[in-house]
Amino acid sequence: MKTDILIIGQGLAGSCLSWQLFQQGASFSVIDRPFLSASSRVAAGIMNPLVFRYLTLSWRAVQNMTSSKDFYQKMEKALQTKFLHEITIAKIYSETDIELWGRKALMTGIHQFTDGKVNYPFSSEDVNYTFGAGIVNKSAWVDTAMLVQKLREFLLRNALLSEEIFDRENLVIREDSIHYKNITAKKIIFCEGFRVSENPLFNFIPFRPVKGELLTVRIKGFNTQMVLNKDIFLLPLGNEIYRLGSTYDWDDLTEEPTKNAKNYLLEKLKSLINFPVEILNHEAGIRPAVADRRPVAGRHPAYSNVFILNGLGAKGVMLAPYGTEQLLRLLNENITVDPEIDPSRFVRK
Ligand SMILES: Cc1cc2nc3c(=O)[nH]c(=O)nc-3n(C[C@H](O)[C@H](O)[C@H](O)COP(=O)(O)OP(=O)(O)OC[C@H]3O[C@@H](n4cnc5c(N)ncnc54)[C@H](O)[C@@H]3O)c2cc1C
């Protein structure tokens, strides 16, 4: 089989990329074995333009919030499925947050998302919050599991996806062609999520994968449209069902849910709201993060026909469309990618 572009991995990164290639009428084929990595299937999918710890803007948030929403809305329309949901986030203040938000919330950029006021949007009988809350507008969440599944069905219908493990032993890279089993391609793009750590082609990139766990819970009698955030987040799905997350663990890199993480999340929730909680599901995944907390999108420094889209970390939903756009400009028009995401930033000069 001949194709122009071979993509390895169909999580969020591979999905955004293959979708754009399809829109452009490109010749491509995807190899993905689901459940080798579950990140995109378990993510809460929240797009938060702010970093609460220091109250700063998330990297490139002003530009990426708008362009990513636009990207997903177009995808929704074509796939006739709703997976982007607008939301408001209520950051429950600690005592020190009042000063921090008072000082920084109206700074350039941040002011587009919040007014920095002390708000009381919940009944104090329902939510324990002595110091009020900061409201973040224009946020959203994407049902990444649904997006990946719908795109998988779409790719299968169009004979563009092969559900198998990509075995790197069978890959041959020549100067002007890529060979894998019976496939000959012009280029290959790796979107393997945290499994990239098994790929020797990219061992020069300092990946720092981080495990995350999430609960899906029912909270009878508690009704809110807002995401609550204080150490943990509580994302409303409707009908008193919520996603409660998430944890960060750099040591245990299995995708097994743990008792410790469950207890941590439930304890934090208990200190925040006054309702009994029923656990419906418990999931874990590994975020593909990089030491400098930037994505990686671009060309391999030694092989002109080998590319990568990875390193989406904890902000994959906001970053995947940007990485896709940068990569496609490189592929189609030979425009250099943003130096902050270029894999070559890790090559010693
Ligand atoms: C608990 C948790 C909560 C999160 N919450 C958020 C959030 O609220 N907001 C946000 O923006 N992000 C969140 N994230 C992060 C988000 O999930 C990731 O940034 C993003 O999904 C990564 O997508 P990816 O395509 O790079 O990787 P993955 O989703 O890991 O996809 C990689 C794909 O490649 C396949 N693959 C790998 N190797 C091979 C091979 N050899 N052969 C065949 N197939 C292969 C895998 O099976 C998988 O399908 C969260 C993550 C976790 C774990």
Coordinates of C-alpha atoms and ligand atoms in Angstrom, one line a residue:
M1 CA 0.0 0.0 0.0
K2 CA 1.2 3.5 -0.9
T3 CA 0.4 6.6 1.1
D4 CA 1.9 10.1 1.5
I5 CA 1.8 10.2 5.3
L6 CA 1.7 7.4 7.9
I7 CA 0.5 8.5 11.4
I8 CA 1.2 6.3 14.4
G9 CA -1.3 6.8 17.3
Q10 CA -4.9 8.1 17.3
G11 CA -5.3 9.8 20.7
L12 CA -6.2 13.5 20.7
A13 CA -3.0 14.4 18.8
G14 CA -3.4 11.8 16.1
S15 CA -7.1 12.6 15.8
C16 CA -6.6 16.4 15.3
L17 CA -3.9 15.8 12.8
S18 CA -5.7 13.1 10.8
W19 CA -8.8 15.2 10.8
Q20 CA -7.0 18.2 9.3
L21 CA -5.3 16.1 6.8
F22 CA -8.6 14.6 5.7
Q23 CA -10.0 18.2 5.4
Q24 CA -7.1 19.1 3.1
G25 CA -7.6 16.0 0.9
A26 CA -4.2 14.6 1.8
S27 CA -3.2 11.0 1.3
F28 CA -2.6 9.4 4.8
S29 CA -3.1 6.3 6.8
V30 CA -3.2 5.8 10.6
I31 CA -2.0 2.9 12.7
D32 CA -3.4 2.8 16.3
R33 CA -3.9 0.1 18.8
P34 CA -6.3 1.6 21.4
F35 CA -5.7 1.1 25.1
L36 CA -1.9 1.0 24.7
S37 CA -2.3 4.5 26.2
A38 CA -5.6 5.8 27.7
S39 CA -4.9 9.5 28.3
S40 CA -7.3 10.9 25.7
R41 CA -10.0 8.4 26.7
V42 CA -9.9 9.3 30.4
A43 CA -9.1 13.1 30.3
A44 CA -11.6 15.6 31.8
G45 CA -10.9 17.7 28.7
I46 CA -11.1 21.1 30.5
M47 CA -9.7 24.1 28.8
N48 CA -8.7 26.5 31.5
P49 CA -6.9 29.7 30.2
L50 CA -5.4 30.4 33.7
V51 CA -2.8 28.8 35.9
F52 CA -4.3 29.2 39.4
R53 CA -1.2 28.7 41.5
Y54 CA 0.4 31.9 40.3
L55 CA -2.6 33.4 38.6
T56 CA -0.9 33.7 35.2
L57 CA -2.2 33.0 31.7
S58 CA -1.7 29.5 30.4
W59 CA 0.9 29.3 27.7
R60 CA -0.5 31.0 24.5
A61 CA -4.0 30.9 26.1
V62 CA -5.5 34.0 24.6
Q63 CA -4.8 32.8 21.0
N64 CA -5.3 29.1 21.7
M65 CA -8.6 29.3 23.6
T66 CA -10.3 31.0 20.5
S67 CA -8.6 28.9 17.8
S68 CA -9.0 25.6 19.6
K69 CA -12.7 26.2 20.2
D70 CA -13.1 27.1 16.6
F71 CA -11.2 23.9 15.5
Y72 CA -13.4 21.6 17.6
Q73 CA -16.6 23.3 16.6
K74 CA -15.8 22.7 12.9
M75 CA -15.1 19.1 13.7
E76 CA -18.3 18.8 15.7
K77 CA -20.3 20.1 12.7
A78 CA -18.8 17.7 10.2
L79 CA -19.0 14.7 12.5
Q80 CA -22.5 15.7 13.7
T81 CA -21.6 15.1 17.3
K82 CA -21.5 17.6 20.2
F83 CA -18.3 17.3 22.3
L84 CA -17.4 20.9 23.1
H85 CA -19.2 22.4 26.0
E86 CA -18.9 26.0 27.2
I87 CA -18.4 26.3 31.0
T88 CA -17.6 28.7 33.8
I89 CA -15.0 27.7 36.4
A90 CA -15.3 28.8 40.1
K91 CA -11.9 28.9 41.7
I92 CA -12.6 28.6 45.4
Y93 CA -10.3 31.0 47.1
S94 CA -7.9 30.2 49.9
E95 CA -7.1 33.1 52.2
T96 CA -4.0 34.1 50.1
D97 CA -5.9 33.9 46.8
I98 CA -7.9 37.0 47.6
E99 CA -4.8 39.1 47.6
L100 CA -3.4 37.3 44.6
W101 CA -6.5 37.7 42.5
G102 CA -7.0 41.3 43.7
R103 CA -3.5 42.1 42.5
K104 CA -3.3 40.2 39.2
A105 CA -6.8 39.4 37.8
L106 CA -7.1 42.7 35.9
M107 CA -3.7 42.4 34.2
T108 CA -3.5 42.3 30.4
G109 CA -4.8 39.1 29.1
I110 CA -6.0 37.7 32.4
H111 CA -8.7 40.3 32.5
Q112 CA -10.3 38.8 29.4
F113 CA -11.3 35.8 31.4
T114 CA -12.1 37.1 34.9
D115 CA -13.0 40.2 36.8
G116 CA -11.1 39.4 40.0
K117 CA -14.0 40.0 42.2
V118 CA -14.9 37.9 45.3
N119 CA -18.0 36.0 44.3
Y120 CA -20.4 33.8 46.3
P121 CA -22.2 31.7 43.6
F122 CA -23.0 28.7 45.9
S123 CA -25.1 28.4 49.0
S124 CA -22.8 28.2 52.0
E125 CA -24.8 25.2 53.2
D126 CA -23.7 23.3 50.0
V127 CA -20.1 24.5 49.5
N128 CA -17.6 25.3 52.2
Y129 CA -15.9 28.5 51.1
T130 CA -15.2 31.2 53.6
F131 CA -13.2 33.4 51.2
G132 CA -15.5 33.3 48.2
A133 CA -14.5 32.4 44.6
G134 CA -13.0 33.8 41.5
I135 CA -15.0 33.3 38.3
V136 CA -13.3 32.3 35.1
N137 CA -15.5 32.9 32.0
K138 CA -15.1 31.6 28.4
S139 CA -13.7 28.3 29.5
A140 CA -14.9 25.0 27.9
W141 CA -14.5 21.2 28.1
V142 CA -14.2 18.7 25.4
D143 CA -15.4 15.2 25.7
T144 CA -12.1 13.8 24.4
A145 CA -13.2 10.1 24.7
M146 CA -16.2 10.8 22.4
L147 CA -14.1 12.8 20.0
V148 CA -11.5 10.1 19.6
Q149 CA -14.2 7.4 19.3
K150 CA -16.2 9.3 16.7
L151 CA -13.1 10.0 14.7
R152 CA -12.0 6.4 15.0
E153 CA -15.4 5.3 13.5
F154 CA -15.0 7.9 10.7
L155 CA -11.4 6.8 9.8
L156 CA -12.5 3.1 9.8
R157 CA -15.4 3.9 7.5
N158 CA -13.0 5.5 5.1
A159 CA -10.4 2.7 5.4
L160 CA -7.9 5.1 6.8
L161 CA -7.1 3.3 10.1
S162 CA -5.5 0.0 10.9
E163 CA -6.1 -1.2 14.5
E164 CA -2.8 -2.9 15.3
I165 CA 0.3 -2.4 17.3
F166 CA 3.0 -0.5 15.4
D167 CA 6.2 -2.6 15.8
R168 CA 9.2 -0.2 15.5
E169 CA 11.4 -3.2 14.6
N170 CA 9.7 -3.3 11.2
L171 CA 10.3 0.4 10.3
V172 CA 12.8 1.3 7.6
I173 CA 13.6 4.9 7.1
R174 CA 15.3 5.8 3.7
E175 CA 16.3 9.2 2.6
D176 CA 13.1 9.8 0.5
S177 CA 10.8 7.0 1.7
I178 CA 9.4 5.2 4.8
H179 CA 8.7 1.5 4.8
Y180 CA 6.6 -0.4 7.3
K181 CA 5.5 -4.0 6.5
N182 CA 3.5 -3.6 3.2
I183 CA 3.2 0.2 3.5
T184 CA 5.4 2.7 1.6
A185 CA 5.0 6.3 2.7
K186 CA 6.7 9.6 2.1
K187 CA 6.6 10.7 5.7
I188 CA 5.8 9.3 9.1
I189 CA 4.4 11.3 12.1
F190 CA 4.5 9.8 15.6
C191 CA 1.6 10.6 17.9
E192 CA 2.1 7.9 20.5
G193 CA 1.3 9.7 23.7
F194 CA 3.5 8.6 26.7
R195 CA 4.5 5.4 24.7
V196 CA 6.9 7.6 22.9
S197 CA 9.3 6.8 25.7
E198 CA 9.7 3.4 24.0
N199 CA 10.6 5.0 20.7
P200 CA 14.4 5.4 20.3
L201 CA 14.0 8.0 17.6
F202 CA 12.9 10.5 20.2
N203 CA 15.0 9.6 23.2
F204 CA 16.7 13.0 23.0
I205 CA 13.5 14.7 24.2
P206 CA 13.2 14.9 28.0
F207 CA 9.6 13.5 28.4
R208 CA 8.3 13.6 32.0
P209 CA 5.1 11.4 31.8
V210 CA 2.7 12.0 34.7
K211 CA 0.0 9.7 35.8
G212 CA -3.5 11.1 36.5
E213 CA -6.6 9.5 38.1
L214 CA -10.2 10.6 37.9
L215 CA -13.5 9.5 39.5
T216 CA -16.9 9.7 38.0
V217 CA -19.4 10.3 40.8
R218 CA -23.0 10.9 41.5
I219 CA -23.8 13.6 44.1
K220 CA -27.5 13.4 44.9
G221 CA -29.0 16.8 45.7
F222 CA -26.0 18.9 44.5
N223 CA -26.7 20.9 41.3
T224 CA -24.4 23.3 39.7
Q225 CA -23.5 24.3 36.1
M226 CA -20.0 25.5 37.2
V227 CA -16.7 23.6 37.6
L228 CA -15.5 23.9 41.2
N229 CA -11.8 24.1 41.6
K230 CA -9.7 23.9 44.8
D231 CA -6.8 21.5 44.6
I232 CA -9.2 19.2 42.7
F233 CA -11.9 20.0 40.1
L234 CA -15.5 18.9 40.0
L235 CA -16.8 19.0 36.5
P236 CA -20.6 18.8 36.1
L237 CA -21.9 16.4 33.3
G238 CA -25.6 16.8 34.2
N239 CA -28.1 14.8 36.1
E240 CA -26.1 15.1 39.3
I241 CA -23.1 13.2 37.7
Y242 CA -19.6 14.8 38.0
R243 CA -16.0 14.0 37.1
L244 CA -13.7 14.5 40.0
G245 CA -10.0 14.9 39.3
S246 CA -7.3 14.7 39.2
T247 CA -4.0 13.4 40.7
Y248 CA -0.4 13.9 39.6
D249 CA 2.1 11.0 40.1
W250 CA 5.5 11.0 38.4
D251 CA 6.6 7.6 39.9
D252 CA 3.9 5.1 39.2
L253 CA 3.6 4.9 35.4
T254 CA 1.1 2.1 35.2
E255 CA -2.5 2.9 34.1
E256 CA -3.9 1.1 37.1
P257 CA -6.3 3.1 39.3
T258 CA -5.1 3.2 42.9
K259 CA -6.7 3.3 46.3
N260 CA -4.5 6.2 47.4
A261 CA -5.6 8.4 44.5
K262 CA -9.3 7.6 45.2
N263 CA -8.9 8.5 48.9
Y264 CA -7.1 11.7 48.1
L265 CA -9.8 12.9 45.7
L266 CA -12.7 12.0 48.0
E267 CA -11.0 13.7 51.0
K268 CA -10.5 16.9 49.1
L269 CA -14.1 16.8 47.9
K270 CA -15.4 16.1 51.4
S271 CA -13.7 19.3 52.6
L272 CA -15.4 21.3 49.8
I273 CA -19.0 20.1 49.6
N274 CA -21.5 18.8 52.1
F275 CA -23.1 15.9 50.2
P276 CA -22.7 12.1 50.2
V277 CA -20.9 10.9 47.1
E278 CA -21.4 7.7 45.1
I279 CA -18.5 6.4 43.0
L280 CA -19.6 5.3 39.5
N281 CA -16.2 4.8 37.9
H282 CA -12.4 5.2 38.5
E283 CA -9.9 5.6 35.7
A284 CA -6.2 6.4 35.2
G285 CA -4.0 7.5 32.3
I286 CA -0.6 8.9 31.7
R287 CA -0.2 12.5 30.5
P288 CA 2.6 12.8 27.9
A289 CA 4.4 15.8 29.4
V290 CA 7.8 17.3 28.6
A291 CA 10.3 18.8 31.1
D292 CA 9.9 22.4 29.8
R293 CA 6.1 22.0 29.8
R294 CA 5.7 22.8 26.1
P295 CA 4.3 20.5 23.4
V296 CA 6.6 19.0 20.7
A297 CA 5.6 19.4 17.1
G298 CA 7.9 19.3 14.2
R299 CA 10.6 17.5 12.2
H300 CA 13.1 15.0 13.6
P301 CA 16.5 16.8 13.6
A302 CA 18.3 13.9 11.8
Y303 CA 15.6 12.5 9.5
S304 CA 13.8 14.9 7.1
N305 CA 10.8 12.6 6.6
V306 CA 10.1 11.8 10.3
F307 CA 7.9 14.0 12.5
I308 CA 6.3 14.1 15.9
L309 CA 3.2 15.6 17.6
N310 CA 3.4 15.0 21.3
G311 CA 4.1 16.5 24.7
L312 CA 0.5 17.7 25.2
G313 CA 0.8 17.3 29.0
A314 CA -2.1 18.4 31.1
K315 CA -3.4 20.9 28.5
G316 CA -3.8 18.7 25.5
V317 CA -7.2 20.0 24.5
M318 CA -6.0 23.6 24.2
L319 CA -2.7 22.6 22.6
A320 CA -3.5 19.8 20.1
P321 CA -5.1 22.1 17.4
Y322 CA -2.1 24.5 17.7
G323 CA 0.5 21.7 17.3
T324 CA -1.5 20.4 14.4
E325 CA -1.6 23.7 12.7
Q326 CA 2.1 24.3 13.1
L327 CA 3.0 20.8 11.9
L328 CA 0.8 21.2 8.8
R329 CA 2.3 24.5 7.9
L330 CA 5.7 22.8 8.0
L331 CA 4.5 19.9 5.9
N332 CA 2.6 21.9 3.3
E333 CA 4.5 25.2 3.1
N334 CA 7.9 24.4 4.7
I335 CA 7.2 27.1 7.3
T336 CA 9.4 26.7 10.4
V337 CA 7.5 25.7 13.5
D338 CA 7.3 27.9 16.6
P339 CA 10.8 27.4 18.1
E340 CA 9.2 26.8 21.5
I341 CA 7.6 23.6 20.3
D342 CA 10.2 22.5 17.8
P343 CA 11.8 19.1 18.9
S344 CA 15.2 20.6 17.8
R345 CA 15.1 22.8 20.9
F346 CA 16.6 19.8 22.7
V347 CA 19.5 19.3 20.3
R348 CA 22.8 20.7 21.6
K349 CA 24.0 23.4 19.3
Ligands
LIG1 C1 -6.5 11.9 34.5 C2 -6.3 12.8 33.4 C3 -7.0 14.0 33.3 C4 -6.7 14.9 32.2 N1 -7.4 16.0 32.2 C5 -7.2 16.9 31.2 C6 -7.9 18.1 31.1 O1 -8.8 18.4 31.9 N2 -7.6 19.0 30.0 C7 -6.7 18.7 29.1 O2 -6.4 19.5 28.2 N3 -5.9 17.6 29.2 C8 -6.2 16.7 30.2 N4 -5.4 15.5 30.3 C9 -4.3 15.3 29.3 C10 -4.7 14.8 28.0 O3 -5.4 13.6 28.2 C11 -3.5 14.6 27.1 O4 -2.8 15.9 26.9 C12 -3.9 14.1 25.6 O5 -5.0 13.3 25.7 C13 -2.7 13.4 25.0 O6 -3.1 12.9 23.8 P1 -2.1 12.1 22.9 O7 -2.8 11.8 21.6 O8 -0.8 12.8 22.8 O9 -1.8 10.7 23.7 P2 -2.7 9.5 24.0 O10 -4.1 9.9 24.3 O11 -2.0 8.7 24.9 O12 -2.8 8.7 22.6 C14 -1.8 7.9 22.0 C15 -2.4 6.9 21.1 O13 -1.3 6.2 20.5 C16 -1.5 4.8 20.6 N5 -0.2 4.1 20.5 C17 0.9 4.4 21.2 N6 1.9 3.6 20.8 C18 1.4 2.8 19.8 C19 2.0 1.7 19.0 N7 3.2 1.3 19.1 N8 1.1 1.1 18.1 C20 -0.2 1.5 18.0 N9 -0.7 2.5 18.7 C21 0.1 3.1 19.6 C22 -2.2 4.6 21.9 O14 -2.9 3.4 22.1 C23 -3.2 5.8 21.9 O15 -4.4 5.5 21.2 C24 -5.7 14.6 31.3 C25 -5.0 13.4 31.4 C26 -5.3 12.5 32.4 C27 -4.5 11.2 32.5

